[in-house]
Coordinates of C-alpha atoms in Angstrom, one line a residue:
Chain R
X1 CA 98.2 -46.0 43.9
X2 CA 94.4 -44.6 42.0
X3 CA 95.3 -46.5 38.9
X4 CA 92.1 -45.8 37.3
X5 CA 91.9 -49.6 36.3
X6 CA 93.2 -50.6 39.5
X7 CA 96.3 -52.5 38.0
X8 CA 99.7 -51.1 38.2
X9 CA 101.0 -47.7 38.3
X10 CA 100.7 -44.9 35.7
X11 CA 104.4 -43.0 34.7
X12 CA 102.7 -39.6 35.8
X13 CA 99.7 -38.8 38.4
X14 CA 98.7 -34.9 37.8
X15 CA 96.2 -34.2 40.6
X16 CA 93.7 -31.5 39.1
X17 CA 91.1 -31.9 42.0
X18 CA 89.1 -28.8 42.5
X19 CA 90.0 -27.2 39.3
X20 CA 87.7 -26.4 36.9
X21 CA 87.2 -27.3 33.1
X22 CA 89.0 -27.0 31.3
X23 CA 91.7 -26.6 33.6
X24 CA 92.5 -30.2 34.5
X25 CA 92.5 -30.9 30.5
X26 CA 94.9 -28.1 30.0
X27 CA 97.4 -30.0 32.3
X28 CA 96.7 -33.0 31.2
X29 CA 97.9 -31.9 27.6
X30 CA 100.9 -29.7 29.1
X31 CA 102.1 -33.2 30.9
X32 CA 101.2 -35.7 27.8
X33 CA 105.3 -35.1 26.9
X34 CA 106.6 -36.0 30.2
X35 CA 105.7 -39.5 29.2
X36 CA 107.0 -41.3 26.3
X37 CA 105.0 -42.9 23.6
X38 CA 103.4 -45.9 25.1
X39 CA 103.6 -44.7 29.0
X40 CA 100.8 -43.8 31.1
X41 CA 99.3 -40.7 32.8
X42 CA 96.8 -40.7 35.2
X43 CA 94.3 -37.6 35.4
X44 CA 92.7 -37.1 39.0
X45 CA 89.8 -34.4 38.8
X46 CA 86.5 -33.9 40.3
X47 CA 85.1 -31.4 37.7
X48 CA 81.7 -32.9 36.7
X49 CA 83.4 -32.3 33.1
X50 CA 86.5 -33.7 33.1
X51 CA 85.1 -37.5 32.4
X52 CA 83.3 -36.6 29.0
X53 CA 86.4 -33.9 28.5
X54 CA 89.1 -36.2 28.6
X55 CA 87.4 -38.8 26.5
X56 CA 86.9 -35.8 23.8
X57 CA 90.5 -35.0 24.2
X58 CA 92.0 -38.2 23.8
X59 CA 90.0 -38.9 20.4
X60 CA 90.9 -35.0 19.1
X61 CA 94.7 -35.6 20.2
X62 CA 94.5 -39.3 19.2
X63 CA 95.7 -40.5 22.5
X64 CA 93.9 -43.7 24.2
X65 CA 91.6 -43.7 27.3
X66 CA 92.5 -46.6 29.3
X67 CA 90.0 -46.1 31.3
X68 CA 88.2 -43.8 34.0
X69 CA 86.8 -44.5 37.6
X70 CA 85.5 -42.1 39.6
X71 CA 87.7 -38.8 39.7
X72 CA 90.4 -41.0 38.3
X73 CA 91.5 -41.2 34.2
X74 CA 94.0 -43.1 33.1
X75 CA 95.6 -42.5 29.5
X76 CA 98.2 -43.5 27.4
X77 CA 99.9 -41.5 24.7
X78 CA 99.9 -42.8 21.4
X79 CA 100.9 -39.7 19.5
Chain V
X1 CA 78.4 -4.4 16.0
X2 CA 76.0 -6.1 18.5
X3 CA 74.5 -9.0 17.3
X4 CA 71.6 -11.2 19.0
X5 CA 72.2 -14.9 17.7
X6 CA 70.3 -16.9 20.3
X7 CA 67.2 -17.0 18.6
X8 CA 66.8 -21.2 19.4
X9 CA 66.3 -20.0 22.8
X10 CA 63.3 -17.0 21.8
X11 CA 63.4 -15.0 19.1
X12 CA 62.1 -11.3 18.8
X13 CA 58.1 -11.6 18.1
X14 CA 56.7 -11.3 14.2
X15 CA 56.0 -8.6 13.4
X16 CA 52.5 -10.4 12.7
X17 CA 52.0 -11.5 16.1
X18 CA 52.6 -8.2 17.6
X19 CA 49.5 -6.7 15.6
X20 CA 47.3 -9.6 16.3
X21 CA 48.2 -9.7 19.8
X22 CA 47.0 -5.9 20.2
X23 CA 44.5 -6.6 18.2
X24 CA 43.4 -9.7 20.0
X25 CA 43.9 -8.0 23.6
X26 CA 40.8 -5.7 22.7
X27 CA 38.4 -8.5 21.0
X28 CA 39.4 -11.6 22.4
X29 CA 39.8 -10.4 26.5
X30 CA 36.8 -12.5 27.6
X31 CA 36.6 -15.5 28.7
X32 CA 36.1 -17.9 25.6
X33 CA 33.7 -20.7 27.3
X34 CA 30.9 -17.6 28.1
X35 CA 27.7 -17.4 25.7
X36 CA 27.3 -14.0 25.3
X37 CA 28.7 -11.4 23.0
X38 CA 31.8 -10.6 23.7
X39 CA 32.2 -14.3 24.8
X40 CA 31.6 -15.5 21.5
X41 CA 33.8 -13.0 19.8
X42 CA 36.7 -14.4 22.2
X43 CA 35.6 -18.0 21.1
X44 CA 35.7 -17.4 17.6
X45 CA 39.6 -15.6 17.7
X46 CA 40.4 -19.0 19.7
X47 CA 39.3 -21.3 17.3
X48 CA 40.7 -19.9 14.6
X49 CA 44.0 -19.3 16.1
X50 CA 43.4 -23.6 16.7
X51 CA 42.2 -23.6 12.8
X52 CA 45.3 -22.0 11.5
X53 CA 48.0 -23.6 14.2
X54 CA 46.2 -27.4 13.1
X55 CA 46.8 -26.3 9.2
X56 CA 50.2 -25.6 9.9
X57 CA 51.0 -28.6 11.3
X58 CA 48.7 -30.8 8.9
X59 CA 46.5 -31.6 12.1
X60 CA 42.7 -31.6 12.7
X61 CA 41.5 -28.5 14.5
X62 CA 40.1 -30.8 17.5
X63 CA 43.9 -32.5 17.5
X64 CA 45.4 -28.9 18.5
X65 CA 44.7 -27.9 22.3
X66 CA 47.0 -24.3 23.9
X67 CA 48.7 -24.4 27.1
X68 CA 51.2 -22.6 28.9
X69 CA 54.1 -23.3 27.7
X70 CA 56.0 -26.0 24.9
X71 CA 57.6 -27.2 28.7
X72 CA 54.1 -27.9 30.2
X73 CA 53.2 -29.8 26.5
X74 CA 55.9 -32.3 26.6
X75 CA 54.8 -33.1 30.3
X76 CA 51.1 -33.7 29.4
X77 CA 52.5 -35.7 26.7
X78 CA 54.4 -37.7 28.2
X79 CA 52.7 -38.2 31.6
X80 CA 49.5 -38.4 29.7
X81 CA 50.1 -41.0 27.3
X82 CA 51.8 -43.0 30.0
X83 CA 48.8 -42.6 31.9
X84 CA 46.2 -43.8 29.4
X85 CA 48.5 -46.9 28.4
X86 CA 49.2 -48.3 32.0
X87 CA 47.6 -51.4 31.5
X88 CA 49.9 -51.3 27.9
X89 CA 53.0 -50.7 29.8
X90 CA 54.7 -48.6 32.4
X91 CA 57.9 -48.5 30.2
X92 CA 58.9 -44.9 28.5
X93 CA 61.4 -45.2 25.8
X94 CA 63.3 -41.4 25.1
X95 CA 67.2 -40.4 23.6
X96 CA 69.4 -39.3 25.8
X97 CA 69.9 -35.8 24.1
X98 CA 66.2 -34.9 25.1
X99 CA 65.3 -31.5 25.8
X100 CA 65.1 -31.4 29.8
X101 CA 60.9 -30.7 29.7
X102 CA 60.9 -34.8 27.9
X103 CA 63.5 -35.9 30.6
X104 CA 62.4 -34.0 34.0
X105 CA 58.8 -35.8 32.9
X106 CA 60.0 -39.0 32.3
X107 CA 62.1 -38.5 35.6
X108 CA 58.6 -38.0 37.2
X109 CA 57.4 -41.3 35.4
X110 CA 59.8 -42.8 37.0
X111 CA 59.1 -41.4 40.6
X112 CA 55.1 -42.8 39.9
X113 CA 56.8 -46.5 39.8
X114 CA 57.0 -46.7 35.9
X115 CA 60.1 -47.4 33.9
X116 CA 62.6 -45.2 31.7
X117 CA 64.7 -46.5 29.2
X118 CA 67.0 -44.4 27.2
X119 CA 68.8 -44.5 24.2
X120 CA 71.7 -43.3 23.2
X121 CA 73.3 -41.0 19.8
X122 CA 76.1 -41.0 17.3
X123 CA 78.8 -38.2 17.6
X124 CA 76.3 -36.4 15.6
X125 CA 74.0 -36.8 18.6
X126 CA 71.7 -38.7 15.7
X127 CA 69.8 -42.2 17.3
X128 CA 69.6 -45.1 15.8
X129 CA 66.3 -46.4 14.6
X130 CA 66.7 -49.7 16.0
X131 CA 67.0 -48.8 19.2
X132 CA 63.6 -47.8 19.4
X133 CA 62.2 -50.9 18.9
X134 CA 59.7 -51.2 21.8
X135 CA 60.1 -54.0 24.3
X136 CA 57.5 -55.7 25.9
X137 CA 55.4 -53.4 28.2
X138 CA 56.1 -49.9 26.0
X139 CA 53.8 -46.9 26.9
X140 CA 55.6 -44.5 24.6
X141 CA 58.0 -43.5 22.3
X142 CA 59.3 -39.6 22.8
X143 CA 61.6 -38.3 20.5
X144 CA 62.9 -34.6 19.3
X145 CA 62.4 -33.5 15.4
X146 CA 65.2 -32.3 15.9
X147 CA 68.3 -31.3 18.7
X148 CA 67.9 -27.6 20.1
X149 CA 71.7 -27.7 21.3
X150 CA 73.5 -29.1 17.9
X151 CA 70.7 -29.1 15.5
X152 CA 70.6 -32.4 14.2
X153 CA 67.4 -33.2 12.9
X154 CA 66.4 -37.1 14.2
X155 CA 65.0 -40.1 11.8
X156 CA 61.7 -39.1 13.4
X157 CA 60.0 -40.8 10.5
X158 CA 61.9 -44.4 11.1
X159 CA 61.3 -44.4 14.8
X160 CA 57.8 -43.8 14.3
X161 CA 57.4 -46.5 11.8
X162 CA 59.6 -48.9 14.3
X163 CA 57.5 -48.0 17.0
X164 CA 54.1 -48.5 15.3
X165 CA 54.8 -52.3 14.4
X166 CA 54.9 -52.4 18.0
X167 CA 51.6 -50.6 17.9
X168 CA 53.3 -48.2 20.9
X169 CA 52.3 -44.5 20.3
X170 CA 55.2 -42.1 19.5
X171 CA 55.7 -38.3 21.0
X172 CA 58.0 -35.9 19.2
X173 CA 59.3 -32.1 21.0
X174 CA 59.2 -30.5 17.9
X175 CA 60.2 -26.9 19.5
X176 CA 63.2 -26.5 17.6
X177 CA 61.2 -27.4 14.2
X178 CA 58.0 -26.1 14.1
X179 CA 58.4 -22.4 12.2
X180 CA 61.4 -23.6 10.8
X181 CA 61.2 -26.9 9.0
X182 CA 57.8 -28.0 7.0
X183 CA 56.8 -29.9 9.6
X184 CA 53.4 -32.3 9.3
X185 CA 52.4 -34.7 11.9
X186 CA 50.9 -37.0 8.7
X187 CA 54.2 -37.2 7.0
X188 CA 56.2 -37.6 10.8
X189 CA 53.6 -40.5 11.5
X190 CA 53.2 -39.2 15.2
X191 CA 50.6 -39.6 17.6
X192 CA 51.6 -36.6 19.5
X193 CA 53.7 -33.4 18.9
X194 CA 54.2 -30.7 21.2
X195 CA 55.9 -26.7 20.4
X196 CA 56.5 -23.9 22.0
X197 CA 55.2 -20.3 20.6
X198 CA 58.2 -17.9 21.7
X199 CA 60.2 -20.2 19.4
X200 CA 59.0 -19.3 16.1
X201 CA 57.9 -15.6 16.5
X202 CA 54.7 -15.8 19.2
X203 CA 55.3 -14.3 22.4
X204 CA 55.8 -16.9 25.8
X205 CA 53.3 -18.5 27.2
X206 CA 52.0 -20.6 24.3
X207 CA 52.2 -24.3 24.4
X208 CA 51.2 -26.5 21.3
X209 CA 50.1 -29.8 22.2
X210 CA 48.3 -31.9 19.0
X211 CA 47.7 -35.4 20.2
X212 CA 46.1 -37.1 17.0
X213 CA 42.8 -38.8 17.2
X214 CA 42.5 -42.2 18.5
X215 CA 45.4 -42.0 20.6
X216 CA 45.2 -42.9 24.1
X217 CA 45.6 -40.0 26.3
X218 CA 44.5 -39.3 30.1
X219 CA 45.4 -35.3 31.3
X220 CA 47.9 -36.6 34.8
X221 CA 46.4 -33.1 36.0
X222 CA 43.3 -32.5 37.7
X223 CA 40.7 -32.3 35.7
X224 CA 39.3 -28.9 34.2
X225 CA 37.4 -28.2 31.5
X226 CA 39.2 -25.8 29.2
X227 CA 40.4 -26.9 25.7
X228 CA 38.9 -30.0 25.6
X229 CA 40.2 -31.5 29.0
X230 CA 43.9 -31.5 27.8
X231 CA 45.1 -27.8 29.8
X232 CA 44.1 -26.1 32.4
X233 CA 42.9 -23.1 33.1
X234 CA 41.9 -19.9 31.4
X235 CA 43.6 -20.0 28.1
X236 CA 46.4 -16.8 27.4
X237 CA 43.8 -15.6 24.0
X238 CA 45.7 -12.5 23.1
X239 CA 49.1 -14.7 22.9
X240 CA 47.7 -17.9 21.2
X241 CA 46.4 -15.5 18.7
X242 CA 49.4 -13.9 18.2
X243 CA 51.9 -17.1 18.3
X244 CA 49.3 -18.6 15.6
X245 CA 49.6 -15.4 13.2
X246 CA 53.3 -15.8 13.8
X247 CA 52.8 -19.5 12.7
X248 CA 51.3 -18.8 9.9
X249 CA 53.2 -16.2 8.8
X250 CA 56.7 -18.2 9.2
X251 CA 54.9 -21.1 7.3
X252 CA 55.1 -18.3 4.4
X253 CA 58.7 -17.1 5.1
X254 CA 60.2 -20.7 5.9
X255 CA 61.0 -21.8 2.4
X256 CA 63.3 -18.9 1.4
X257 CA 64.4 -18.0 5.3
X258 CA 65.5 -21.6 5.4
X259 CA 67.6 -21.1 2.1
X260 CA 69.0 -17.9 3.4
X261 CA 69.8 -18.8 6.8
X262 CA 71.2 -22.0 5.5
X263 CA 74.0 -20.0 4.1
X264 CA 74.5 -17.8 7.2
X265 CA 75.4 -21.3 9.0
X266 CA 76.9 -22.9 5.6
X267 CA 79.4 -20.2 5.9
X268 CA 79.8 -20.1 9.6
X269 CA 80.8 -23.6 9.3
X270 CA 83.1 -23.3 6.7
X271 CA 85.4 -20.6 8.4
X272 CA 85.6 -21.3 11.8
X273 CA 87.8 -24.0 11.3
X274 CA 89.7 -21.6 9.1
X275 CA 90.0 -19.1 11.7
X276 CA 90.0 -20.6 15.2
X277 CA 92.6 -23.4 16.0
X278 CA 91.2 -26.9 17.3
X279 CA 87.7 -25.8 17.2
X280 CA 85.5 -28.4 16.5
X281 CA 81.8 -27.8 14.5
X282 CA 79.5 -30.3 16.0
X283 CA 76.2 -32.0 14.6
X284 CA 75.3 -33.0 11.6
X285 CA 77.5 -31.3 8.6
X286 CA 74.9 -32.5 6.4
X287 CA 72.4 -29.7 6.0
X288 CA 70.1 -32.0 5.1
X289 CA 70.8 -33.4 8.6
X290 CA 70.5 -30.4 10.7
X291 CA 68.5 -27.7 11.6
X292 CA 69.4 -24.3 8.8
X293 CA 69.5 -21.7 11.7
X294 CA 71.8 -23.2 14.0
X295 CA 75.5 -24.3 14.7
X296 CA 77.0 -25.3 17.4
X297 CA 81.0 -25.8 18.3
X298 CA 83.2 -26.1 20.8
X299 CA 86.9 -24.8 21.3
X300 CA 89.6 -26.7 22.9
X301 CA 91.3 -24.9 26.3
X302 CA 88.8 -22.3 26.6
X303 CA 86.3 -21.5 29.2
X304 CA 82.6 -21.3 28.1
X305 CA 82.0 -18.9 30.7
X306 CA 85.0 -16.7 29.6
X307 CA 84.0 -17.0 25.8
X308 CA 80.3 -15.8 26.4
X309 CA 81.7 -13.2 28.5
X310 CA 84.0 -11.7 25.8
X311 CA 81.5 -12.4 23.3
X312 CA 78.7 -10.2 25.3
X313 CA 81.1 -7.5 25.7
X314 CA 81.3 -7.1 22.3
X315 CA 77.7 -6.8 22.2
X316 CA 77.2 -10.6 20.9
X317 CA 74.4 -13.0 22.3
X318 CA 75.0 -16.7 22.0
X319 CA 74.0 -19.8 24.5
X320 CA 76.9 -22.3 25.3
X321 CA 76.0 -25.9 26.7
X322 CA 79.4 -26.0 29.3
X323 CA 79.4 -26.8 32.6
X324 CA 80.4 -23.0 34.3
X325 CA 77.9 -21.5 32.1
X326 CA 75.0 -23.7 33.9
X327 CA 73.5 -23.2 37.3
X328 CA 74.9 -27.1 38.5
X329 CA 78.2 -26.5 36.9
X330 CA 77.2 -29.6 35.0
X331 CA 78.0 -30.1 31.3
X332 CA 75.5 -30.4 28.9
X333 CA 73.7 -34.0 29.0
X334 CA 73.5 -33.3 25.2
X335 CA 77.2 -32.8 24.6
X336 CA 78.1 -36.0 27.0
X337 CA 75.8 -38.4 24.7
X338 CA 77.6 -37.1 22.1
X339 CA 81.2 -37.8 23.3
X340 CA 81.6 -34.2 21.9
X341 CA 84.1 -31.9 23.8
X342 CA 81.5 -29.8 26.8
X343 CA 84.2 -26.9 27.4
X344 CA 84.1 -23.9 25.2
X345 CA 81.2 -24.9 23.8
X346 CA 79.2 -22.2 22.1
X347 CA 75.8 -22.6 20.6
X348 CA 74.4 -20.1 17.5
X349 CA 71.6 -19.5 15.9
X350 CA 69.9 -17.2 13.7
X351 CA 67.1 -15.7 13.4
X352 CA 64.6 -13.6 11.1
X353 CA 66.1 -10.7 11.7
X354 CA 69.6 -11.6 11.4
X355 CA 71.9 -10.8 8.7
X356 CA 75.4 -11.0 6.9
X357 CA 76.2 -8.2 9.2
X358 CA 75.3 -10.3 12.0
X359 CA 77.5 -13.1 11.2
X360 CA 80.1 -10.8 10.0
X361 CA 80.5 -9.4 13.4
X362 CA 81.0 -12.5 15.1
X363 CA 83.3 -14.0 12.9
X364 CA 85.5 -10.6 13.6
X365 CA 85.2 -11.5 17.3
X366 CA 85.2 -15.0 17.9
X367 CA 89.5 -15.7 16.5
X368 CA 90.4 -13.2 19.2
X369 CA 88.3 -14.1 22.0
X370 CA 89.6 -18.0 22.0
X371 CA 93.3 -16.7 21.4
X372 CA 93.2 -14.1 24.6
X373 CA 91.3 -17.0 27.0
X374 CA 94.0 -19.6 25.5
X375 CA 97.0 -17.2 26.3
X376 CA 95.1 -15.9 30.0
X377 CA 94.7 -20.5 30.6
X378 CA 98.4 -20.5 29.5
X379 CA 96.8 -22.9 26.7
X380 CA 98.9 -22.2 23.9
X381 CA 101.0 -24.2 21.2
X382 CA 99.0 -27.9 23.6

């Protein structure tokens, strides 16, 4: 469990450690689908990127960031 | 068609500077502090170079010292002020999209056991006014004229007024302004103002520093004698000449170079979005908000790296602010206080030299480059 809030589990984990931007937010948008409007996907990467990245990505895709803590970023599709 | 549009990071010299600085390698080579002949002809090339550069900027001549770079200005600046106004207050107040000369001096400020506070920006990577209001225990107010990664030109004039209620002194980094902006330290209101001659036309190793009269100011350096106690060392006279004829010369040019690059960018603007697919033009769309020479975006999926690399090997130079194109693989500090996308980020900006042709050329490039990184990522139709 690396629920980026610590609560409960997210519908899909992709682990993009040790890839580079904008890598992990490439799979992060290829996996968005595999969760249904209102589910959760949790985003593990270390890039010193990916935190500002996914935040950018969520408001251009209109998806919501939960939340991020350390390597971990939890979203959930809206759109 | 190759195409140099980097010119916020240096810019070819005027063609004014490069006579005046032969012409001021053969009279002004001595050193400017000796009495005799040749001395005195150096002396009198350096103060006038200090004449025309305090004109420019609507500055006193004794206001205006040289020194080695617009880097090495924003330090004195900023370590000198907080220097003079210890007993004031050991706090530094700066935004967060600071050029890294303000920061890396504030970080030192820091080290000496004073305090930093910074503030943040709007997605335009403006700041707010308000959130300059000084606490207790402020030594200083240092803010940009204006951004030299998105362009957005700050409420300079605000701040200052903010912070002079609070009677705490205010520094602006105006190396993205001065030489193309009008830019007057009267009308900005601010006690100091620091600029950087490879910027607008000079060639390196010119520093501006003007730190207005009756503000408190102690040089954090050893001391040494040259301009006026405010910069070490023997001054560079053949390139202070040359950056100030390049001054002055721009100051002539600026009003219809500012018109006609304004339309090089108005145009850029306008059809990248037409052109490229989730690209997204950051700064200020405003023109009266931004800088007119310089636009900076940033394309979803695609590699900075990979986008200057195709771009140079079309024969295009332009800077980008994402993390693989820096030496720490960190994104832009300018781009995070913005909440503005840091991959594929590509910065542009013209120049005197540059043309229709110019822009031309890397509209033609730019569509293609994006769409073969996109289909290489495996980024396509996300």
């Amino acid at each position: 469990m690396s629920d980026a809030r610590g609560g409960g589990t997210a519908d899909v984990v992709i682990d993009a450690l040790g890839r580079r931007c904008p890598l992990p937010i490439i799979d992060l948008a290829r996996r968005i689908g595999d969760v249904p409007v209102g589910g959760t996907i949790e985003l593990l990467a270390d890039d010193p990127a990916a935190a500002a990245d996914v935040a950018a990505w969520c408001r251009l895709r209109g998806q919501e960031l939960l939340g991020s803590a350390g390597h971990a970023h939890l979203v959930r599709r809206l759109a | 068609m190759p195409a140099y549009l980097d010119h916020a990071s240096t810019t070819p010299p005027h063609p004014a500077a490069r006579a005046a600085l032969l012409a001021a390698l053969d009279e002004g080579w001595a050193d400017p502090a000796r009495l005799y002949r040749e001395g005195r002809r150096a002396r009198m090339l350096l103060d006038a170079a200090r004449e025309t550069v305090a004109g420019v900027l609507g500055a006193r001549a004794d206001e205006v010292s040289f020194c080695a770079s617009g880097t090495v200005a924003a330090h004195l600046a900023v370590l000198g002020t907080a220097a003079a106004r210890r007993r004031a207050g050991d706090l530094v107040l700066v935004s967060a999209v600071e050029h890294s000369s303000v920061l890396h001096a504030a970080e030192r400020h820091e080290r000496a056991g004073g305090r930093t506070h910074t503030v943040g920006v709007d997605g335009y990577g403006r700041v707010d006014p308000a959130g300059f209001t000084p606490p207790p225990g402020t030594a200083l107010v240092s803010l940009q004229h204006a951004n030299h990664e998105v362009g957005t030109v700050q409420p300079l004039a605000a701040v200052t007024e903010v912070a002079h209620a609070a009677g705490v002194p205010v520094h602006t980094d105006a190396a993205m302004t001065v030489g193309q902006l009008p830019v007057d330290v009267g009308e900005l209101g601010v006690d100091l103002l620091t600029a950087s001659g490879h910027k607008f036309g000079g060639p390196p190793g010119v520093g501006i520093l003007v730190v207005r009269s009756g503000t408190r100011w102690a040089n954090p350096m050893p001391a040494d004698e040259r301009e006026s106690g405010r910069a070490p060392g023997f001054p560079n006279l053949p390139a202070i000449v040359a950056a100030a004829a390049a001054l002055h010369a721009r100051a002539g040019e600026l009003a219809a170079e500012r018109e006609r690059l304004g339309a090089l960018t108005a145009r850029l603007r306008a059809r990248l979005p037409e052109l490229v697919d989730d690209v997204e033009l950051l700064g200020d769309p405003d023109p009266a908000g931004r800088l007119p020479h310089l636009v900076a975006f940033s394309c979803l999926y695609v590699a900075g790296e990979a986008l200057l690399g195709e771009l140079d090997r079309a024969g295009i130079a332009v800077s980008s602010g994402s993390s693989c194109t820096s030496d720490t693989l960190t994104p832009s500090h300018v781009l995070v206080a913005m909440g503005a996308l840091s991959h594929g980020n590509i910065r542009v900006s013209f120049g005197r030299g540059s043309t229709e042709a110019d822009l031309s050329a890397l509209l033609d490039v730019v569509p293609g480059a994006v769409t073969a990184i996109r289909e290489r990522a495996g980024a396509v139709g996300l």
